[in-house]
Amino acid sequence: MENCIFCKIIAGEVPAKVVYEDETVIAFEDINPVAPVHILVVPRKHIPTFNDIQPEDRELVGHLAWIIKEVAKQQNIDEKGYRVITNCGEDAGQVVFHLHFHLLGGRTFGHNLVGKS
Ligand code: AMP
Ligand code: ZN
């Protein structure tokens, strides 16, 4: 997709600190981390939002979940714990419209899941 920053990272046109990649998924460090570990786990396929997941993407989304768990292990945050977030649409504050999961760890997060901006 034109003008999609994550498609450009996937195409190698924009640099990123890649921590994992395979045929369908790539994971790289967030450029503006909010935790000691802040990785974005991203399908190579351009799916704009969580709402746009199609029946044929179910295997891919399952694979994304598996890789999030594997990257958590690679980053040594699996035992202490971590948070996985996806922002869908305007109210959630989604900025990059290419599906991605934030993997956050290395600190505590408390129980506030409903913070307002
Ligand atoms: P959101 O769409 O709200 O889930 O957030 C998009 C995330 O992408 C933010 O945490 C940004 O810091 C991150 N981001 C934007 N551009 C880049 C980039 N070029 N490399 C790595 N992370 C990025
Ligand atoms: Zn894209």
Tab-separated table of C-alpha atoms and ligand atoms in Angstrom:
chain	number	residue	atom	x	y	z
A	1	MET	CA	0.000	0.000	0.000
A	2	GLU	CA	1.256	3.453	-0.911
A	3	ASN	CA	2.057	5.806	1.968
A	4	CYS	CA	1.790	3.089	4.593
A	5	ILE	CA	4.812	3.354	6.891
A	6	PHE	CA	4.624	-0.300	7.941
A	7	CYS	CA	4.382	-1.499	4.313
A	8	LYS	CA	7.527	0.573	3.675
A	9	ILE	CA	9.295	-1.124	6.608
A	10	ILE	CA	8.166	-4.524	5.284
A	11	ALA	CA	9.491	-3.605	1.804
A	12	GLY	CA	12.825	-2.526	3.320
A	13	GLU	CA	12.318	1.088	2.196
A	14	VAL	CA	12.269	2.447	5.772
A	15	PRO	CA	14.716	1.109	8.373
A	16	ALA	CA	13.528	-0.645	11.515
A	17	LYS	CA	15.105	-2.673	14.297
A	18	VAL	CA	13.665	-6.043	13.320
A	19	VAL	CA	13.639	-8.657	16.102
A	20	TYR	CA	11.762	-11.410	14.231
A	21	GLU	CA	10.524	-12.105	10.710
A	22	ASP	CA	9.070	-14.949	8.694
A	23	GLU	CA	7.003	-15.329	5.501
A	24	THR	CA	3.886	-13.669	6.887
A	25	VAL	CA	4.899	-11.700	10.008
A	26	ILE	CA	7.501	-9.128	11.014
A	27	ALA	CA	8.260	-7.743	14.492
A	28	PHE	CA	10.295	-4.601	15.133
A	29	GLU	CA	10.983	-2.114	17.909
A	30	ASP	CA	8.552	0.774	18.279
A	31	ILE	CA	10.238	4.065	17.359
A	32	ASN	CA	8.686	5.788	20.403
A	33	PRO	CA	8.787	3.151	23.157
A	34	VAL	CA	6.544	3.514	26.203
A	35	ALA	CA	8.124	0.588	28.043
A	36	PRO	CA	11.623	-0.978	28.222
A	37	VAL	CA	10.359	-3.607	25.759
A	38	HIS	CA	8.003	-2.205	23.098
A	39	ILE	CA	7.755	-4.358	20.001
A	40	LEU	CA	5.232	-4.114	17.169
A	41	VAL	CA	4.124	-7.454	15.734
A	42	VAL	CA	2.777	-6.880	12.228
A	43	PRO	CA	1.384	-9.035	9.400
A	44	ARG	CA	3.143	-8.482	6.070
A	45	LYS	CA	-0.325	-8.312	4.518
A	46	HIS	CA	-1.790	-4.801	4.595
A	47	ILE	CA	-4.902	-5.138	6.761
A	48	PRO	CA	-5.892	-1.600	7.831
A	49	THR	CA	-7.583	-2.321	11.181
A	50	PHE	CA	-8.780	-5.132	13.416
A	51	ASN	CA	-12.232	-4.573	11.847
A	52	ASP	CA	-10.821	-5.505	8.436
A	53	ILE	CA	-9.745	-9.039	9.394
A	54	GLN	CA	-11.414	-11.412	6.909
A	55	PRO	CA	-12.328	-15.105	7.241
A	56	GLU	CA	-9.286	-16.011	5.133
A	57	ASP	CA	-7.040	-14.178	7.642
A	58	ARG	CA	-7.934	-16.416	10.587
A	59	GLU	CA	-4.840	-18.591	10.231
A	60	LEU	CA	-2.655	-15.483	9.924
A	61	VAL	CA	-4.144	-13.931	13.063
A	62	GLY	CA	-3.598	-17.174	14.964
A	63	HIS	CA	0.008	-17.145	13.779
A	64	LEU	CA	0.374	-13.533	14.970
A	65	ALA	CA	-0.771	-14.612	18.449
A	66	TRP	CA	1.760	-17.436	18.427
A	67	ILE	CA	4.578	-15.099	17.356
A	68	ILE	CA	3.667	-12.482	19.985
A	69	LYS	CA	4.142	-15.205	22.586
A	70	GLU	CA	7.421	-16.354	21.023
A	71	VAL	CA	8.796	-12.785	20.846
A	72	ALA	CA	7.825	-12.263	24.507
A	73	LYS	CA	9.982	-15.289	25.294
A	74	GLN	CA	12.833	-13.985	23.087
A	75	GLN	CA	12.687	-10.633	24.913
A	76	ASN	CA	12.741	-12.363	28.336
A	77	ILE	CA	9.458	-10.839	29.475
A	78	ASP	CA	7.387	-14.025	29.334
A	79	GLU	CA	7.868	-15.023	32.948
A	80	LYS	CA	7.359	-11.637	34.605
A	81	GLY	CA	4.501	-10.739	32.264
A	82	TYR	CA	3.605	-8.401	29.475
A	83	ARG	CA	0.739	-6.543	27.831
A	84	VAL	CA	-0.553	-6.966	24.259
A	85	ILE	CA	-2.555	-4.089	22.761
A	86	THR	CA	-4.125	-3.336	19.404
A	87	ASN	CA	-5.762	0.006	18.743
A	88	CYS	CA	-8.735	-0.152	16.354
A	89	GLY	CA	-9.944	3.094	14.852
A	90	GLU	CA	-10.301	6.675	15.925
A	91	ASP	CA	-11.597	6.296	19.491
A	92	ALA	CA	-8.751	3.900	20.303
A	93	GLY	CA	-6.228	6.424	18.961
A	94	GLN	CA	-5.012	4.271	16.069
A	95	VAL	CA	-2.346	6.233	14.177
A	96	VAL	CA	-0.910	3.689	11.732
A	97	PHE	CA	-3.633	2.021	9.684
A	98	HIS	CA	-1.835	-1.279	9.141
A	99	LEU	CA	-2.846	-3.908	11.697
A	100	HIS	CA	-0.283	-4.302	14.482
A	101	PHE	CA	-0.034	-5.568	18.035
A	102	HIS	CA	1.981	-3.714	20.658
A	103	LEU	CA	3.972	-6.086	22.881
A	104	LEU	CA	4.875	-4.189	26.044
A	105	GLY	CA	7.017	-5.381	28.932
A	106	GLY	CA	9.898	-4.736	31.264
A	107	ARG	CA	7.825	-2.712	33.725
A	108	THR	CA	4.521	-2.950	35.577
A	109	PHE	CA	1.323	-1.529	34.086
A	110	GLY	CA	-1.251	-1.593	36.846
A	111	HIS	CA	-4.927	-2.146	36.111
A	112	ASN	CA	-5.908	1.015	34.270
A	113	LEU	CA	-7.188	-0.185	30.883
A	114	VAL	CA	-9.516	2.734	30.270
A	115	GLY	CA	-7.255	5.799	30.361
A	116	LYS	CA	-8.563	8.913	28.622
A	117	SER	CA	-6.290	11.144	26.553
B	1	AMP	P1	-1.132	3.017	16.966
B	1	AMP	O1	-1.516	3.114	15.510
B	1	AMP	O2	-1.825	4.028	17.815
B	1	AMP	O3	-1.306	1.643	17.520
B	1	AMP	O4	0.410	3.377	17.105
B	1	AMP	C1	1.337	3.237	16.062
B	1	AMP	C2	2.710	2.999	16.655
B	1	AMP	O5	3.648	2.925	15.596
B	1	AMP	C3	3.201	4.097	17.623
B	1	AMP	O6	3.525	3.492	18.889
B	1	AMP	C4	4.451	4.655	16.913
B	1	AMP	O7	5.470	5.028	17.816
B	1	AMP	C5	4.855	3.499	16.014
B	1	AMP	N1	5.615	3.882	14.822
B	1	AMP	C6	5.278	4.835	13.913
B	1	AMP	N2	6.204	4.908	12.936
B	1	AMP	C7	7.146	3.972	13.231
B	1	AMP	C8	8.370	3.553	12.621
B	1	AMP	N3	8.799	4.114	11.483
B	1	AMP	N4	9.086	2.584	13.209
B	1	AMP	C9	8.660	2.006	14.355
B	1	AMP	N5	7.518	2.342	14.983
B	1	AMP	C10	6.776	3.322	14.440
B	2	ZN	ZN	0.543	-1.289	5.167
